[in-house]
Amino acid sequence: RMLEAASNLTLQTCPIGRSSCVVRMSMCPEDCRRLRELGIGPGVTLVVAQRTAFGGRLVQVGADRFALDAATAAGIEVECVA
């Protein structure tokens, strides 16, 4: 029997320019709350616009853009949207 490997794609490993949907956020509750205030949370579609210094990511949510540090980007699991 063949088991399908789980794909743990995060904002840090997501291809640049691909639309992705946030699946889960693995970080402290304060950081999760702050991201939700910015409009980033489970079910939200966003695009990783570019890589930034030290492993961070610039993400676009609608018309808004946010810079996330590497640890935050690594804690946001996403699924690529077709």
CSV table of N, CA and C in Angstrom, one decimal:
chain,number,residue,atom,x,y,z
A,1,ARG,N,0.8,-1.2,0.0
A,1,ARG,CA,0.0,0.0,0.0
A,1,ARG,C,0.9,1.2,0.0
A,2,MET,N,0.5,2.2,-0.9
A,2,MET,CA,1.4,3.4,-1.0
A,2,MET,C,0.7,4.5,-0.2
A,3,LEU,N,1.6,5.2,0.6
A,3,LEU,CA,1.1,6.3,1.4
A,3,LEU,C,1.6,7.6,0.8
A,4,GLU,N,0.7,8.6,0.7
A,4,GLU,CA,1.0,9.8,0.1
A,4,GLU,C,1.7,10.7,1.2
A,5,ALA,N,2.8,11.3,0.8
A,5,ALA,CA,3.5,12.1,1.8
A,5,ALA,C,2.8,13.5,1.9
A,6,ALA,N,2.7,13.9,3.2
A,6,ALA,CA,2.1,15.2,3.4
A,6,ALA,C,3.0,16.3,2.9
A,7,SER,N,2.4,17.3,2.2
A,7,SER,CA,3.2,18.4,1.7
A,7,SER,C,3.1,19.5,2.7
A,8,ASN,N,4.2,19.8,3.4
A,8,ASN,CA,4.3,20.9,4.3
A,8,ASN,C,4.8,22.2,3.7
A,9,LEU,N,4.0,22.8,2.9
A,9,LEU,CA,4.4,24.0,2.2
A,9,LEU,C,4.2,25.2,3.1
A,10,THR,N,5.2,26.0,3.3
A,10,THR,CA,5.0,27.2,4.1
A,10,THR,C,5.2,28.5,3.2
A,11,LEU,N,5.0,29.6,3.8
A,11,LEU,CA,5.3,30.8,3.0
A,11,LEU,C,6.8,30.9,2.7
A,12,GLN,N,7.6,30.3,3.5
A,12,GLN,CA,9.0,30.4,3.3
A,12,GLN,C,9.4,29.4,2.1
A,13,THR,N,8.7,28.4,1.9
A,13,THR,CA,9.0,27.4,0.8
A,13,THR,C,8.1,27.6,-0.4
A,14,CYS,N,7.1,28.4,-0.3
A,14,CYS,CA,6.2,28.6,-1.4
A,14,CYS,C,6.8,29.3,-2.6
A,15,PRO,N,6.6,28.8,-3.8
A,15,PRO,CA,7.1,29.5,-5.0
A,15,PRO,C,6.7,31.0,-5.1
A,16,ILE,N,7.6,31.8,-5.5
A,16,ILE,CA,7.3,33.3,-5.6
A,16,ILE,C,6.3,33.4,-6.8
A,17,GLY,N,5.3,34.3,-6.5
A,17,GLY,CA,4.3,34.6,-7.5
A,17,GLY,C,3.1,33.6,-7.6
A,18,ARG,N,3.1,32.6,-6.8
A,18,ARG,CA,2.0,31.6,-6.8
A,18,ARG,C,1.0,32.1,-5.8
A,19,SER,N,-0.3,31.9,-6.2
A,19,SER,CA,-1.4,32.2,-5.3
A,19,SER,C,-1.5,31.0,-4.3
A,20,SER,N,-1.6,31.3,-3.0
A,20,SER,CA,-1.7,30.2,-2.0
A,20,SER,C,-2.8,30.6,-1.0
A,21,CYS,N,-3.3,29.5,-0.4
A,21,CYS,CA,-4.4,29.7,0.6
A,21,CYS,C,-3.8,29.3,1.9
A,22,VAL,N,-3.9,30.1,2.9
A,22,VAL,CA,-3.4,29.8,4.3
A,22,VAL,C,-4.2,28.7,4.9
A,23,VAL,N,-3.5,27.6,5.3
A,23,VAL,CA,-4.1,26.4,5.9
A,23,VAL,C,-4.1,26.5,7.4
A,24,ARG,N,-2.9,26.8,7.9
A,24,ARG,CA,-2.7,26.8,9.4
A,24,ARG,C,-1.5,27.8,9.7
A,25,MET,N,-1.6,28.3,11.0
A,25,MET,CA,-0.6,29.2,11.5
A,25,MET,C,0.0,28.6,12.8
A,26,SER,N,1.2,28.3,12.8
A,26,SER,CA,1.9,27.7,13.9
A,26,SER,C,2.8,28.7,14.6
A,27,MET,N,2.3,29.4,15.5
A,27,MET,CA,3.1,30.4,16.2
A,27,MET,C,2.3,30.8,17.5
A,28,CYS,N,2.9,31.7,18.2
A,28,CYS,CA,2.3,32.1,19.5
A,28,CYS,C,1.0,32.9,19.2
A,29,PRO,N,0.0,32.8,20.1
A,29,PRO,CA,-1.3,33.4,19.9
A,29,PRO,C,-1.2,34.9,19.6
A,30,GLU,N,-0.3,35.6,20.2
A,30,GLU,CA,-0.2,37.0,20.0
A,30,GLU,C,0.2,37.3,18.5
A,31,ASP,N,1.1,36.5,17.9
A,31,ASP,CA,1.5,36.7,16.5
A,31,ASP,C,0.3,36.3,15.6
A,32,CYS,N,-0.4,35.2,16.0
A,32,CYS,CA,-1.6,34.8,15.2
A,32,CYS,C,-2.6,36.0,15.2
A,33,ARG,N,-2.9,36.5,16.3
A,33,ARG,CA,-3.9,37.6,16.4
A,33,ARG,C,-3.4,38.8,15.6
A,34,ARG,N,-2.2,39.2,15.7
A,34,ARG,CA,-1.7,40.3,14.9
A,34,ARG,C,-1.8,40.1,13.4
A,35,LEU,N,-1.5,38.9,12.9
A,35,LEU,CA,-1.6,38.5,11.5
A,35,LEU,C,-3.1,38.6,11.1
A,36,ARG,N,-4.0,38.1,11.9
A,36,ARG,CA,-5.4,38.1,11.6
A,36,ARG,C,-5.9,39.6,11.5
A,37,GLU,N,-5.3,40.5,12.3
A,37,GLU,CA,-5.7,41.9,12.3
A,37,GLU,C,-5.2,42.5,10.9
A,38,LEU,N,-4.1,42.0,10.4
A,38,LEU,CA,-3.7,42.4,9.1
A,38,LEU,C,-4.4,41.8,7.9
A,39,GLY,N,-5.2,40.8,8.2
A,39,GLY,CA,-6.0,40.1,7.2
A,39,GLY,C,-5.3,38.8,6.7
A,40,ILE,N,-4.4,38.3,7.5
A,40,ILE,CA,-3.7,37.0,7.1
A,40,ILE,C,-4.2,36.0,8.1
A,41,GLY,N,-4.8,34.9,7.7
A,41,GLY,CA,-5.3,33.8,8.5
A,41,GLY,C,-5.8,32.7,7.7
A,42,PRO,N,-6.2,31.6,8.3
A,42,PRO,CA,-6.7,30.4,7.6
A,42,PRO,C,-7.8,30.8,6.7
A,43,GLY,N,-7.7,30.3,5.4
A,43,GLY,CA,-8.7,30.5,4.4
A,43,GLY,C,-8.4,31.7,3.5
A,44,VAL,N,-7.4,32.5,3.9
A,44,VAL,CA,-7.1,33.7,3.1
A,44,VAL,C,-6.2,33.3,2.0
A,45,THR,N,-6.4,33.9,0.8
A,45,THR,CA,-5.6,33.7,-0.4
A,45,THR,C,-4.6,34.8,-0.5
A,46,LEU,N,-3.3,34.5,-0.7
A,46,LEU,CA,-2.3,35.5,-0.8
A,46,LEU,C,-1.3,35.1,-1.8
A,47,VAL,N,-0.3,36.0,-2.1
A,47,VAL,CA,0.7,35.7,-3.1
A,47,VAL,C,2.0,36.1,-2.4
A,48,VAL,N,3.1,35.2,-2.5
A,48,VAL,CA,4.4,35.6,-2.0
A,48,VAL,C,5.0,36.4,-3.1
A,49,ALA,N,5.2,37.7,-2.9
A,49,ALA,CA,5.6,38.6,-4.0
A,49,ALA,C,7.1,38.5,-4.2
A,50,GLN,N,7.9,38.4,-3.1
A,50,GLN,CA,9.3,38.3,-3.2
A,50,GLN,C,10.0,37.9,-1.9
A,51,ARG,N,11.2,37.4,-2.1
A,51,ARG,CA,12.1,37.1,-0.9
A,51,ARG,C,12.7,38.3,-0.4
A,52,THR,N,12.9,38.4,0.9
A,52,THR,CA,13.5,39.5,1.5
A,52,THR,C,14.8,39.1,2.2
A,53,ALA,N,15.5,40.0,2.8
A,53,ALA,CA,16.8,39.7,3.5
A,53,ALA,C,16.5,38.7,4.6
A,54,PHE,N,17.5,37.9,4.8
A,54,PHE,CA,17.5,36.9,6.0
A,54,PHE,C,16.3,35.9,6.0
A,55,GLY,N,15.8,35.6,4.8
A,55,GLY,CA,14.8,34.6,4.7
A,55,GLY,C,13.4,35.0,4.8
A,56,GLY,N,13.1,36.3,4.9
A,56,GLY,CA,11.8,36.8,5.1
A,56,GLY,C,11.1,36.8,3.7
A,57,ARG,N,9.8,37.1,3.7
A,57,ARG,CA,9.0,37.2,2.5
A,57,ARG,C,8.1,38.4,2.5
A,58,LEU,N,7.9,38.9,1.3
A,58,LEU,CA,6.9,40.0,1.1
A,58,LEU,C,5.7,39.4,0.5
A,59,VAL,N,4.6,39.5,1.2
A,59,VAL,CA,3.3,38.8,0.7
A,59,VAL,C,2.3,39.9,0.4
A,60,GLN,N,1.5,39.5,-0.6
A,60,GLN,CA,0.4,40.4,-1.0
A,60,GLN,C,-0.9,39.8,-0.7
A,61,VAL,N,-1.8,40.5,0.0
A,61,VAL,CA,-3.1,40.1,0.3
A,61,VAL,C,-4.0,41.2,-0.3
A,62,GLY,N,-4.7,40.8,-1.4
A,62,GLY,CA,-5.5,41.8,-2.1
A,62,GLY,C,-4.6,42.9,-2.6
A,63,ALA,N,-4.9,44.2,-2.2
A,63,ALA,CA,-4.0,45.3,-2.7
A,63,ALA,C,-2.9,45.6,-1.7
A,64,ASP,N,-3.0,45.0,-0.5
A,64,ASP,CA,-2.0,45.2,0.6
A,64,ASP,C,-0.8,44.3,0.5
A,65,ARG,N,0.4,44.9,0.9
A,65,ARG,CA,1.6,44.1,1.0
A,65,ARG,C,2.2,44.2,2.4
A,66,PHE,N,2.7,43.0,2.8
A,66,PHE,CA,3.3,43.0,4.2
A,66,PHE,C,4.6,42.2,4.1
A,67,ALA,N,5.6,42.7,4.9
A,67,ALA,CA,6.9,42.1,5.0
A,67,ALA,C,6.8,41.2,6.3
A,68,LEU,N,7.2,39.9,6.1
A,68,LEU,CA,7.2,38.9,7.2
A,68,LEU,C,8.6,38.4,7.4
A,69,ASP,N,9.0,38.3,8.7
A,69,ASP,CA,10.3,37.8,8.9
A,69,ASP,C,10.3,36.3,8.7
A,70,ALA,N,11.5,35.7,8.6
A,70,ALA,CA,11.7,34.2,8.3
A,70,ALA,C,10.9,33.3,9.2
A,71,ALA,N,11.0,33.6,10.5
A,71,ALA,CA,10.3,32.7,11.5
A,71,ALA,C,8.8,32.7,11.3
A,72,THR,N,8.2,33.9,11.0
A,72,THR,CA,6.8,34.0,10.8
A,72,THR,C,6.4,33.3,9.5
A,73,ALA,N,7.2,33.6,8.4
A,73,ALA,CA,6.9,32.9,7.1
A,73,ALA,C,6.9,31.4,7.2
A,74,ALA,N,7.9,30.9,8.0
A,74,ALA,CA,8.0,29.5,8.2
A,74,ALA,C,6.8,28.9,9.0
A,75,GLY,N,6.1,29.7,9.8
A,75,GLY,CA,5.1,29.2,10.7
A,75,GLY,C,3.7,29.3,10.0
A,76,ILE,N,3.6,29.7,8.7
A,76,ILE,CA,2.4,29.8,8.0
A,76,ILE,C,2.3,28.8,6.9
A,77,GLU,N,1.5,27.7,7.2
A,77,GLU,CA,1.3,26.7,6.2
A,77,GLU,C,0.3,27.1,5.1
A,78,VAL,N,0.7,26.8,3.9
A,78,VAL,CA,-0.2,27.1,2.8
A,78,VAL,C,-0.4,26.0,1.8
A,79,GLU,N,-1.4,26.1,1.0
A,79,GLU,CA,-1.7,25.2,-0.2
A,79,GLU,C,-1.7,26.1,-1.4
A,80,CYS,N,-1.0,25.6,-2.5
A,80,CYS,CA,-1.0,26.4,-3.7
A,80,CYS,C,-2.4,26.3,-4.3
A,81,VAL,N,-2.9,27.4,-4.9
A,81,VAL,CA,-4.2,27.5,-5.5
A,81,VAL,C,-4.0,27.4,-7.0
A,82,ALA,N,-4.8,26.6,-7.7
A,82,ALA,CA,-4.6,26.4,-9.1
A,82,ALA,C,-4.9,27.7,-9.9
